[in-house]
PDB file of C-alpha atoms in Angstrom:
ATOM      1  CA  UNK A   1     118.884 124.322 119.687  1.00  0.00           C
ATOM      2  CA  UNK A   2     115.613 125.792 119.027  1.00  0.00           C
ATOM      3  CA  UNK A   3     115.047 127.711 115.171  1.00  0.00           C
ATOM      4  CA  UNK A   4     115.514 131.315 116.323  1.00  0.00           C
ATOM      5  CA  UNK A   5     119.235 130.332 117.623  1.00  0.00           C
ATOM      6  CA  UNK A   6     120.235 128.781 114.709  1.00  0.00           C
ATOM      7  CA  UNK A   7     118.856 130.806 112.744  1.00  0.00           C
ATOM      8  CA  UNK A   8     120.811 133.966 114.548  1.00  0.00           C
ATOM      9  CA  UNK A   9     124.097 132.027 114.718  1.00  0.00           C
ATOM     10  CA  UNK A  10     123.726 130.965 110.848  1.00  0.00           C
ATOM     11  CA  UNK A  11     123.351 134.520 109.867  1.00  0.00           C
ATOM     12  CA  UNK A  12     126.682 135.748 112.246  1.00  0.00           C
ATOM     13  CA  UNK A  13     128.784 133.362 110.519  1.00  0.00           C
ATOM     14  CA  UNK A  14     127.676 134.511 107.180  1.00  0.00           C
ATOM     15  CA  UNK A  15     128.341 138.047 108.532  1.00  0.00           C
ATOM     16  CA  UNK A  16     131.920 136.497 109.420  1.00  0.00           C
ATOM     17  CA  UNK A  17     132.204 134.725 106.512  1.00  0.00           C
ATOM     18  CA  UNK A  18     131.622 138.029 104.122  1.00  0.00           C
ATOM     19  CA  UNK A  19     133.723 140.270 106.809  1.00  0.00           C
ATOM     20  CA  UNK A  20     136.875 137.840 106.094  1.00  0.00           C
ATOM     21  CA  UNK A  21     136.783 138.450 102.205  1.00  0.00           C
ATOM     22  CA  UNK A  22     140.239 138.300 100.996  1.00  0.00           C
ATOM     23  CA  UNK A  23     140.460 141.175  98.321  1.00  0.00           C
ATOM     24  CA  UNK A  24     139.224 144.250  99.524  1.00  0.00           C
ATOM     25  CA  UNK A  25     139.270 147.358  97.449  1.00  0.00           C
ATOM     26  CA  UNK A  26     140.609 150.267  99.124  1.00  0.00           C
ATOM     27  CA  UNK A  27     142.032 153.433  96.830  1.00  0.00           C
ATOM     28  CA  UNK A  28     141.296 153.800  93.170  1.00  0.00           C
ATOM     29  CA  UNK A  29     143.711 151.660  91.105  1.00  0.00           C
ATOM     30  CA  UNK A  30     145.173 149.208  94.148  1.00  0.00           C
ATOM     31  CA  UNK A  31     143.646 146.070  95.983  1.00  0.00           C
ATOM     32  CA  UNK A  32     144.421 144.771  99.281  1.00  0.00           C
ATOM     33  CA  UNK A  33     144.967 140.504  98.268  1.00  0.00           C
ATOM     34  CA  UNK A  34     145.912 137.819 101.078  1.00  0.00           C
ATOM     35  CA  UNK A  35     149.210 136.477 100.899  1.00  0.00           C
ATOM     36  CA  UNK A  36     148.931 132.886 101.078  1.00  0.00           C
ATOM     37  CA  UNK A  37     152.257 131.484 101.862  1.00  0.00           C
ATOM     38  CA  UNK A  38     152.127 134.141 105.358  1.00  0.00           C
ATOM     39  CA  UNK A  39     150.663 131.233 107.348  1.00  0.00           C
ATOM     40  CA  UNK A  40     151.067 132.833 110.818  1.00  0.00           C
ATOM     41  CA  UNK A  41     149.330 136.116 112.903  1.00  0.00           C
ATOM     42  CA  UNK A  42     150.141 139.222 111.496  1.00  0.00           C
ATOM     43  CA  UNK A  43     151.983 140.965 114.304  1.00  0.00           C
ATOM     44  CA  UNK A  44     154.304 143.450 112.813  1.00  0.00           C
ATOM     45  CA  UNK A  45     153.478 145.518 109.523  1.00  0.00           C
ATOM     46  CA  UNK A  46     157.582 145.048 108.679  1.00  0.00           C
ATOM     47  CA  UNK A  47     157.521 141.639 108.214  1.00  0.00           C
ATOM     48  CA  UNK A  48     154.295 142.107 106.314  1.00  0.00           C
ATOM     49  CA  UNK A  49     155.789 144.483 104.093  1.00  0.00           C
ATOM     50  CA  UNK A  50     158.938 142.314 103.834  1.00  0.00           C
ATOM     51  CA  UNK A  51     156.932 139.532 102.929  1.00  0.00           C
ATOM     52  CA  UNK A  52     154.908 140.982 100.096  1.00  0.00           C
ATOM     53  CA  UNK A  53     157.998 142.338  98.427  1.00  0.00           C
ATOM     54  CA  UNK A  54     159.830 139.054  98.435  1.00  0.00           C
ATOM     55  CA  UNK A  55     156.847 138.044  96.366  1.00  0.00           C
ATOM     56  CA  UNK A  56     156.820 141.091  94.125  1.00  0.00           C
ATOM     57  CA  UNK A  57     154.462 143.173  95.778  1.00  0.00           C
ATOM     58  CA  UNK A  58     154.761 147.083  96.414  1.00  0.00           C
ATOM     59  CA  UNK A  59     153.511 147.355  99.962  1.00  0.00           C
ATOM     60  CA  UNK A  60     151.903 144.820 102.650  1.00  0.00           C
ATOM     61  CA  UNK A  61     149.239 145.459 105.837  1.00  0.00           C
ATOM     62  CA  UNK A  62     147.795 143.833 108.659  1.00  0.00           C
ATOM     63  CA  UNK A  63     144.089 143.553 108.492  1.00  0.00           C
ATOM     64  CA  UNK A  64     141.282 140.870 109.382  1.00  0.00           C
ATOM     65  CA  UNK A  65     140.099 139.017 112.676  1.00  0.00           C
ATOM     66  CA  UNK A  66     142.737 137.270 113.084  1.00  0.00           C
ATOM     67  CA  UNK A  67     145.235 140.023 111.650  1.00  0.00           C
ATOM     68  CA  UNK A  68     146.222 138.024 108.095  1.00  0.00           C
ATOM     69  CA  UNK A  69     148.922 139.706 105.969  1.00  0.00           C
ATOM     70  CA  UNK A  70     147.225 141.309 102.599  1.00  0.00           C
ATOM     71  CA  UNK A  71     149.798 142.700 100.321  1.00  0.00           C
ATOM     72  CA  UNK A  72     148.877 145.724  97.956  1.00  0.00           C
ATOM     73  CA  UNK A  73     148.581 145.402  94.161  1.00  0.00           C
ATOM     74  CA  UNK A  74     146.721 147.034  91.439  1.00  0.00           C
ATOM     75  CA  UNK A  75     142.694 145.931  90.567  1.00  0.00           C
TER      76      UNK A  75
END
């Protein structure tokens, strides 16, 4: 692969890499945080939701490529 490839597909996987951050600030006073133990696509924002409160969170979302479940708590 010549330089100007890798150098284009090294900087779209740091774009990828900084796109998939897993706290992402969104209103004043709450943070969107991955949930670690959902290990499979987020489909449905129900069983997100139902899976952030089992762990004590307040409310849950789908977001990322692939959707990942990120449950909301405060910064």
């Amino acid at each position: 692969m010549d330089r100007k490839k890798l150098l284009a597909c090294f900087i779209l996987s740091l774009m990828l890499l900084l796109a998939t951050e897993e706290k992402v600030r969104v209103e004043a006073g709450f943070c969107w945080v991955k949930l670690p133990t959902f290990k499979w696509i987020c489909l449905l924002k129900t069983q997100c939701v139902m899976a952030c409160n089992k762990v004590g969170y307040r409310d849950g979302k789908c977001m990322g490529i692939p959707h990942k479940c990120f449950c909301q708590v405060p910064c």
